[in-house]
Amino acid sequence: MIKVSKIEYYLPELVLTNEDLEKEFPEWSSERIHEKVGIAQRHISSENETVLDLGVKSSERLFENYDRNKIDFILFCTQSPDYFLPTTACILQDKLGLRKNIGAMDFNLGCSGFVYGLAFAKGLIAAGIAQHILLVTSETYTKHINPKDKGNRSIFGDASASAIVEKSESGSDYKFCLGTDGSGAENLIVKKGAFRTDFELNPENEFSPENLYMNGPEIFNFTIENIPGLVKETMEVNGLTMDDIDHFVFHQANSFMLNYLRKKTKIPTEKFYIDMEKTGNTVSATIPIALKNMMNKGILKEGDKVLLAGFGVGYSWGATILEI
């Protein structure tokens, strides 16, 4: 059994508003962007600001009220690392002044990353390998996006979220449901930047192989085909019904997709949390940011059961129940 005892997040100082995008792309209106994706602004990392920099800042906020010497493992989720090697988590250990007799590792996942991180943390705790885990989800996806790609620029923002995952002495031992379908890899991808060179471009949709490419319709279809079943499976394996769940927090992809999913899964509006208007889609950081905002607003109460669902690039998806 695990609990998320603390969450903090950090947003870069630079803000890109819909009005800013409208100036660059006069054929778009700020109102249209907001209506389509539910986003009014997003935070953008500066040229020399990296996921490590963001991760340090979100983690230091945690340690204002938590003893950093308790940390015995770092899990760092990112798809925009500072380096191919070394592992960002190793550098983070040094930057934060954490003990040296701890474990640290990166894992490469996108929008399902926070749920997978919780699964990894649960395994480490169950095996007796660690007891107090720092889980960091940090992304600077905007560095992958071509400046002329108005679609992706309207959706994605940069952020880092840091959470403390610990053993819980009370509550139920909730199971995880995880899924993978690599046949959809080409639909959300940065083709060039690592070591594969025999790739093909889609000239109708791609700006450059170094840039993020997203086939929006295919991503939408994947989500609609898989996530309602994921929600149902997660409740069933944990012996719960819709009435037992107090809140549903999905990866904050865009408001159109989320509202479609809510209706398809028949989740009551009052139980379904959407919060991306001021941050945009921050990939693996969206779920912990949403949870922290819910805590700040007094929406979450002790004992509440929250169904978390992450899904996207990979294709990869995962869900579980978190008890507050």
Coordinates of N, CA and C in Angstrom, one line a residue, residues 62-237:
L62 N 9.3 20.9 -2.2 CA 8.9 19.8 -1.3 C 9.6 19.9 0.0
F63 N 10.9 20.1 -0.1 CA 11.8 20.0 1.0 C 11.7 21.2 2.0
E64 N 10.9 22.1 1.6 CA 10.7 23.2 2.6 C 9.9 22.7 3.8
N65 N 9.2 21.6 3.6 CA 8.4 21.0 4.7 C 8.6 19.5 4.8
Y66 N 9.7 19.0 4.3 CA 9.9 17.5 4.3 C 11.4 17.3 4.5
D67 N 11.8 16.4 5.3 CA 13.2 16.1 5.5 C 13.8 15.3 4.3
R68 N 14.7 16.0 3.6 CA 15.3 15.4 2.4 C 16.1 14.2 2.7
N69 N 16.6 14.1 4.0 CA 17.4 12.9 4.3 C 16.7 11.6 4.4
K70 N 15.3 11.7 4.3 CA 14.5 10.5 4.3 C 14.5 9.8 2.9
I71 N 14.8 10.6 1.9 CA 14.7 10.1 0.5 C 15.7 8.9 0.3
D72 N 15.2 7.8 -0.1 CA 16.1 6.7 -0.4 C 16.0 6.1 -1.8
F73 N 15.2 6.9 -2.7 CA 15.2 6.5 -4.1 C 14.6 7.7 -4.9
I74 N 15.2 7.9 -6.1 CA 14.7 8.9 -7.0 C 14.2 8.3 -8.3
L75 N 13.0 8.6 -8.7 CA 12.4 8.2 -10.0 C 12.2 9.4 -10.8
F76 N 12.8 9.5 -11.9 CA 12.7 10.8 -12.7 C 12.2 10.4 -14.1
C77 N 11.0 10.9 -14.4 CA 10.3 10.6 -15.6 C 10.5 11.8 -16.6
T78 N 11.0 11.6 -17.8 CA 11.1 12.6 -18.8 C 11.4 12.1 -20.1
Q79 N 10.9 12.8 -21.2 CA 11.2 12.5 -22.6 C 12.0 13.6 -23.2
S80 N 12.5 14.5 -22.4 CA 13.3 15.6 -22.9 C 14.5 15.8 -21.9
P81 N 15.4 14.8 -21.8 CA 16.4 14.8 -20.8 C 17.5 15.8 -21.1
D82 N 18.3 16.2 -20.1 CA 19.4 17.1 -20.3 C 20.5 16.4 -21.2
Y83 N 20.7 15.1 -20.9 CA 21.7 14.4 -21.7 C 21.2 13.0 -22.0
F84 N 21.8 12.4 -23.1 CA 21.6 10.9 -23.3 C 22.2 10.2 -22.1
L85 N 23.3 10.6 -21.6 CA 23.9 10.0 -20.4 C 24.8 11.1 -19.8
P86 N 24.9 11.3 -18.5 CA 24.3 10.4 -17.5 C 22.8 10.6 -17.2
T87 N 22.3 9.7 -16.4 CA 20.9 9.8 -16.0 C 20.6 11.1 -15.2
T88 N 19.5 11.8 -15.6 CA 19.2 13.0 -14.9 C 19.0 12.8 -13.4
A89 N 18.4 11.7 -13.0 CA 18.1 11.4 -11.6 C 19.4 11.4 -10.8
C90 N 20.5 11.0 -11.4 CA 21.8 11.0 -10.7 C 22.3 12.4 -10.4
I91 N 22.1 13.3 -11.4 CA 22.6 14.7 -11.2 C 21.6 15.4 -10.2
L92 N 20.3 15.0 -10.3 CA 19.4 15.6 -9.3 C 19.8 15.3 -7.9
Q93 N 20.2 14.1 -7.7 CA 20.7 13.7 -6.3 C 21.7 14.7 -5.8
D94 N 22.7 15.0 -6.6 CA 23.7 15.9 -6.2 C 23.2 17.3 -6.1
K95 N 22.4 17.8 -7.0 CA 21.9 19.1 -7.0 C 21.0 19.4 -5.7
L96 N 20.3 18.3 -5.3 CA 19.5 18.5 -4.1 C 20.2 18.2 -2.8
G97 N 21.4 17.7 -2.9 CA 22.2 17.4 -1.7 C 21.6 16.2 -0.9
L98 N 21.1 15.2 -1.7 CA 20.6 14.0 -1.0 C 21.7 13.1 -0.7
R99 N 21.3 12.1 0.2 CA 22.3 11.1 0.6 C 22.8 10.3 -0.7
K100 N 24.0 9.8 -0.5 CA 24.6 9.0 -1.6 C 24.2 7.6 -1.6
N101 N 23.8 7.1 -0.5 CA 23.4 5.6 -0.4 C 21.9 5.5 -0.8
I102 N 21.5 6.0 -1.9 CA 20.2 5.9 -2.4 C 20.2 5.4 -3.9
G103 N 19.1 4.9 -4.3 CA 18.9 4.6 -5.8 C 18.4 5.8 -6.6
A104 N 18.7 5.8 -7.9 CA 18.2 6.8 -8.7 C 18.2 6.3 -10.1
M105 N 17.1 6.6 -10.8 CA 17.0 6.2 -12.2 C 16.0 7.1 -13.0
D106 N 16.2 7.2 -14.3 CA 15.3 7.9 -15.2 C 14.4 6.8 -15.8
F107 N 13.2 7.2 -16.2 CA 12.4 6.3 -17.1 C 11.7 7.2 -18.2
N108 N 11.7 6.7 -19.4 CA 11.2 7.5 -20.5 C 9.8 7.1 -20.8
L109 N 8.9 7.9 -20.3 CA 7.4 7.8 -20.6 C 6.8 9.2 -20.7
G110 N 5.7 9.3 -21.4 CA 5.1 10.6 -21.5 C 3.9 10.7 -20.6
C111 N 2.7 10.8 -21.2 CA 1.5 11.1 -20.5 C 1.0 10.1 -19.5
S112 N 1.6 8.9 -19.6 CA 1.2 7.8 -18.6 C 2.3 7.8 -17.5
G113 N 3.3 8.7 -17.5 CA 4.5 8.6 -16.7 C 4.2 8.6 -15.2
F114 N 3.3 9.5 -14.7 CA 3.0 9.6 -13.3 C 2.4 8.3 -12.8
V115 N 1.5 7.7 -13.5 CA 0.9 6.4 -13.0 C 1.9 5.3 -13.0
Y116 N 2.8 5.3 -14.1 CA 3.8 4.3 -14.1 C 4.8 4.5 -12.9
G117 N 5.1 5.8 -12.7 CA 6.0 6.1 -11.6 C 5.5 5.6 -10.2
L118 N 4.2 5.7 -10.0 CA 3.6 5.2 -8.8 C 3.7 3.7 -8.8
A119 N 3.5 3.0 -9.9 CA 3.6 1.6 -10.0 C 5.0 1.1 -9.6
F120 N 6.0 1.8 -10.2 CA 7.4 1.5 -9.9 C 7.7 1.7 -8.4
A121 N 7.2 2.8 -7.8 CA 7.4 3.1 -6.4 C 6.8 2.0 -5.5
K122 N 5.6 1.6 -5.9 CA 4.9 0.6 -5.1 C 5.8 -0.7 -5.1
G123 N 6.3 -1.1 -6.3 CA 7.2 -2.3 -6.3 C 8.4 -2.1 -5.5
L124 N 9.0 -1.0 -5.5 CA 10.2 -0.8 -4.7 C 9.9 -0.8 -3.2
I125 N 8.8 -0.3 -2.8 CA 8.4 -0.3 -1.4 C 8.0 -1.7 -1.0
A126 N 7.2 -2.4 -1.8 CA 6.8 -3.8 -1.5 C 8.0 -4.7 -1.4
A127 N 9.0 -4.5 -2.2 CA 10.2 -5.3 -2.1 C 11.2 -5.0 -1.0
G128 N 10.9 -3.9 -0.3 CA 11.8 -3.5 0.8 C 13.0 -2.8 0.3
I129 N 13.0 -2.3 -0.9 CA 14.2 -1.7 -1.5 C 14.2 -0.2 -1.1
A130 N 13.1 0.4 -1.0 CA 13.0 1.8 -0.6 C 11.7 2.1 0.2
Q131 N 11.7 3.2 1.0 CA 10.5 3.5 1.8 C 10.0 4.9 1.5
H132 N 10.9 5.8 1.1 CA 10.5 7.2 0.9 C 11.1 7.6 -0.5
I133 N 10.2 7.7 -1.5 CA 10.6 7.8 -2.9 C 10.3 9.2 -3.4
L134 N 11.2 9.9 -4.0 CA 11.0 11.1 -4.7 C 10.7 10.8 -6.2
L135 N 9.4 11.1 -6.6 CA 9.0 10.8 -7.9 C 8.9 12.2 -8.6
V136 N 9.7 12.4 -9.7 CA 9.7 13.7 -10.4 C 9.2 13.4 -11.8
T137 N 8.3 14.2 -12.3 CA 7.8 14.1 -13.7 C 8.1 15.5 -14.2
S138 N 9.0 15.6 -15.2 CA 9.5 16.9 -15.7 C 9.6 16.9 -17.2
E139 N 9.0 17.9 -17.8 CA 9.1 17.9 -19.3 C 9.3 19.3 -19.9
T140 N 10.0 19.4 -21.0 CA 10.1 20.6 -21.8 C 9.8 20.2 -23.2
Y141 N 8.6 19.7 -23.4 CA 8.2 19.3 -24.8 C 8.3 20.5 -25.8
T142 N 8.2 21.7 -25.3 CA 8.1 22.8 -26.2 C 9.5 22.9 -27.0
K143 N 10.5 22.4 -26.4 CA 11.8 22.4 -27.1 C 11.8 21.5 -28.3
H144 N 10.9 20.6 -28.4 CA 10.7 19.7 -29.5 C 9.9 20.3 -30.7
I145 N 9.1 21.3 -30.4 CA 8.1 21.8 -31.3 C 8.7 22.9 -32.2
N146 N 8.3 22.7 -33.5 CA 8.7 23.7 -34.5 C 8.0 25.0 -34.2
P147 N 8.6 26.2 -34.3 CA 7.9 27.5 -34.1 C 6.7 27.7 -34.9
K148 N 6.7 27.1 -36.1 CA 5.6 27.3 -37.0 C 4.4 26.3 -36.8
D149 N 4.6 25.4 -35.8 CA 3.6 24.4 -35.6 C 2.6 24.9 -34.6
K150 N 1.6 25.7 -35.1 CA 0.6 26.3 -34.3 C -0.2 25.3 -33.5
G151 N -0.5 24.2 -34.0 CA -1.3 23.2 -33.4 C -0.7 22.7 -32.1
N152 N 0.5 22.2 -32.1 CA 1.2 21.7 -30.9 C 1.6 22.8 -30.0
R153 N 1.9 24.0 -30.5 CA 2.3 25.1 -29.7 C 1.1 25.6 -28.8
S154 N -0.1 25.4 -29.3 CA -1.3 25.8 -28.6 C -1.7 24.8 -27.5
I155 N -1.1 23.6 -27.5 CA -1.5 22.6 -26.6 C -0.4 22.4 -25.5
F156 N 0.8 22.3 -25.8 CA 1.8 21.8 -24.8 C 2.5 23.0 -24.1
G157 N 2.7 22.7 -22.8 CA 3.5 23.6 -21.9 C 4.5 22.8 -21.2
D158 N 5.4 23.5 -20.5 CA 6.5 22.9 -19.8 C 6.2 23.0 -18.3
A159 N 6.7 22.0 -17.5 CA 6.5 22.0 -16.1 C 7.3 20.8 -15.5
S160 N 7.4 20.9 -14.1 CA 7.9 19.8 -13.4 C 7.1 19.6 -12.1
A161 N 6.8 18.4 -11.8 CA 6.1 18.1 -10.5 C 6.9 17.1 -9.7
S162 N 7.0 17.3 -8.4 CA 7.7 16.4 -7.5 C 6.7 15.9 -6.5
A163 N 6.8 14.6 -6.2 CA 5.9 14.0 -5.2 C 6.7 13.0 -4.3
I164 N 6.3 12.9 -3.1 CA 6.8 12.0 -2.1 C 5.9 10.8 -2.1
V165 N 6.4 9.6 -2.4 CA 5.6 8.4 -2.4 C 6.1 7.5 -1.2
E166 N 5.2 7.1 -0.3 CA 5.6 6.4 0.9 C 4.7 5.2 1.1
K167 N 5.1 4.3 2.0 CA 4.2 3.2 2.5 C 3.1 3.8 3.3
S168 N 1.9 3.2 3.0 CA 0.7 3.6 3.8 C 0.4 2.5 4.8
E169 N 0.1 2.8 6.0 CA -0.2 1.8 7.0 C -1.7 1.6 7.1
S170 N -2.5 2.3 6.3 CA -3.9 2.2 6.3 C -4.5 2.2 4.9
G171 N -5.7 1.9 4.7 CA -6.3 1.9 3.4 C -6.2 0.6 2.7
S172 N -6.7 0.6 1.4 CA -6.7 -0.7 0.7 C -5.4 -0.7 -0.3
D173 N -5.1 -1.9 -0.7 CA -4.0 -2.1 -1.6 C -4.5 -2.2 -3.0
Y174 N -4.5 -1.0 -3.6 CA -5.1 -0.9 -5.0 C -4.2 -1.4 -6.1
K175 N -4.8 -2.0 -7.0 CA -4.0 -2.6 -8.1 C -3.9 -1.6 -9.3
F176 N -2.9 -1.8 -10.1 CA -2.6 -1.0 -11.3 C -3.1 -1.8 -12.5
C177 N -3.5 -1.0 -13.5 CA -3.8 -1.6 -14.9 C -3.0 -0.8 -15.9
L178 N -2.1 -1.5 -16.5 CA -1.1 -0.9 -17.5 C -1.3 -1.5 -18.9
G179 N -1.0 -0.7 -19.9 CA -1.1 -1.2 -21.2 C -0.1 -0.5 -22.2
T180 N 0.1 -1.3 -23.3 CA 1.1 -0.8 -24.3 C 0.7 -1.3 -25.6
D181 N 0.9 -0.4 -26.6 CA 0.6 -0.8 -28.0 C 1.6 0.0 -28.9
G182 N 2.8 -0.6 -29.1 CA 3.8 0.1 -29.9 C 3.5 0.3 -31.3
S183 N 2.5 -0.3 -31.8 CA 2.1 -0.1 -33.2 C 1.7 1.4 -33.5
G184 N 1.4 2.1 -32.5 CA 1.1 3.5 -32.6 C 2.2 4.5 -32.4
A185 N 3.4 4.0 -32.4 CA 4.6 4.8 -32.1 C 4.7 6.0 -33.0
E186 N 4.5 5.8 -34.3 CA 4.7 6.8 -35.3 C 3.7 8.0 -35.2
N187 N 2.7 7.8 -34.4 CA 1.7 8.9 -34.4 C 2.0 10.0 -33.3
L188 N 3.0 9.8 -32.5 CA 3.4 10.8 -31.6 C 4.9 10.6 -31.4
I189 N 5.8 11.3 -32.1 CA 7.2 10.9 -32.1 C 8.1 12.1 -32.5
V190 N 9.3 12.0 -32.0 CA 10.4 12.9 -32.5 C 11.4 11.9 -33.2
K191 N 11.4 11.9 -34.5 CA 12.1 10.9 -35.2 C 13.6 11.0 -35.2
K192 N 14.2 12.2 -35.1 CA 15.6 12.4 -35.2 C 16.1 13.0 -33.9
G193 N 17.2 12.5 -33.4 CA 17.8 13.0 -32.2 C 18.6 12.0 -31.5
A194 N 18.2 10.7 -31.7 CA 18.9 9.6 -31.1 C 19.7 8.9 -32.2
F195 N 19.7 7.6 -32.3 CA 20.6 6.9 -33.2 C 19.9 6.2 -34.4
R196 N 18.6 6.3 -34.5 CA 18.0 5.7 -35.7 C 18.0 6.7 -36.9
T197 N 18.5 6.2 -38.0 CA 18.6 7.1 -39.2 C 17.8 6.7 -40.4
D198 N 17.2 5.5 -40.4 CA 16.4 5.0 -41.5 C 14.9 5.3 -41.4
F199 N 14.6 6.5 -41.0 CA 13.2 6.9 -40.8 C 12.7 7.6 -42.1
E200 N 11.4 7.6 -42.2 CA 10.8 8.3 -43.4 C 9.9 9.5 -42.8
L201 N 9.8 10.5 -43.6 CA 9.1 11.7 -43.2 C 7.7 11.7 -43.9
N202 N 6.8 12.3 -43.3 CA 5.5 12.5 -43.8 C 5.4 14.0 -44.2
P203 N 5.7 14.4 -45.4 CA 5.8 15.8 -45.8 C 4.6 16.6 -45.6
E204 N 3.4 16.0 -45.5 CA 2.2 16.7 -45.3 C 2.0 17.2 -43.9
N205 N 2.7 16.5 -43.0 CA 2.4 16.8 -41.6 C 3.6 17.2 -40.7
E206 N 4.8 17.0 -41.2 CA 6.0 17.1 -40.4 C 6.8 18.3 -40.9
F207 N 7.3 19.1 -39.9 CA 8.1 20.2 -40.2 C 9.6 19.8 -40.4
S208 N 10.1 19.0 -39.4 CA 11.5 18.5 -39.5 C 11.5 17.3 -38.6
P209 N 12.4 16.3 -38.9 CA 12.5 15.1 -38.1 C 13.0 15.4 -36.7
E210 N 13.6 16.6 -36.4 CA 14.0 16.9 -35.0 C 12.8 17.4 -34.2
N211 N 11.7 17.7 -34.9 CA 10.5 18.3 -34.2 C 9.5 17.2 -33.8
L212 N 8.7 17.6 -32.8 CA 7.6 16.7 -32.4 C 6.5 16.6 -33.5
Y213 N 6.2 15.4 -33.8 CA 5.1 15.2 -34.8 C 3.9 14.5 -34.0
M214 N 2.7 15.0 -34.2 CA 1.6 14.3 -33.5 C 0.5 14.2 -34.6
N215 N 0.0 13.0 -34.8 CA -1.2 12.8 -35.6 C -2.4 12.9 -34.7
G216 N -3.0 14.1 -34.6 CA -4.0 14.3 -33.7 C -5.2 13.4 -33.8
P217 N -5.7 13.1 -35.0 CA -6.9 12.2 -35.1 C -6.6 10.8 -34.7
E218 N -5.4 10.3 -35.0 CA -5.1 8.9 -34.5 C -4.9 8.9 -33.0
I219 N -4.3 9.9 -32.4 CA -4.2 9.9 -31.0 C -5.6 9.9 -30.3
F220 N -6.5 10.7 -30.9 CA -7.8 10.8 -30.4 C -8.5 9.4 -30.5
N221 N -8.4 8.8 -31.6 CA -9.0 7.5 -31.8 C -8.4 6.4 -30.8
F222 N -7.1 6.5 -30.6 CA -6.5 5.5 -29.7 C -7.1 5.7 -28.3
T223 N -7.2 7.0 -27.9 CA -7.7 7.3 -26.6 C -9.1 6.8 -26.4
I224 N -10.0 7.1 -27.4 CA -11.4 6.7 -27.3 C -11.6 5.2 -27.3
E225 N -10.7 4.5 -28.0 CA -10.8 3.1 -28.1 C -10.3 2.4 -26.8
N226 N -9.4 3.0 -26.1 CA -8.7 2.2 -25.0 C -9.1 2.7 -23.6
I227 N -9.3 4.0 -23.4 CA -9.4 4.5 -22.1 C -10.7 4.2 -21.4
P228 N -11.9 4.2 -22.1 CA -13.1 3.8 -21.3 C -12.9 2.3 -20.8
G229 N -12.3 1.5 -21.6 CA -12.1 0.1 -21.1 C -11.1 0.1 -19.9
L230 N -10.1 0.9 -20.0 CA -9.1 1.0 -18.9 C -9.8 1.4 -17.6
V231 N -10.7 2.4 -17.7 CA -11.4 2.9 -16.5 C -12.2 1.8 -15.9
K232 N -13.0 1.1 -16.7 CA -13.8 -0.1 -16.3 C -13.0 -1.2 -15.7
E233 N -11.9 -1.5 -16.3 CA -11.0 -2.6 -15.8 C -10.4 -2.2 -14.5
T234 N -10.0 -1.0 -14.3 CA -9.4 -0.5 -13.1 C -10.4 -0.6 -11.9
M235 N -11.6 -0.2 -12.1 CA -12.6 -0.3 -11.1 C -12.9 -1.8 -10.8
E236 N -13.0 -2.6 -11.8 CA -13.3 -4.0 -11.6 C -12.3 -4.8 -10.8
V237 N -11.0 -4.6 -11.2 CA -9.9 -5.3 -10.5 C -9.8 -4.9 -9.0

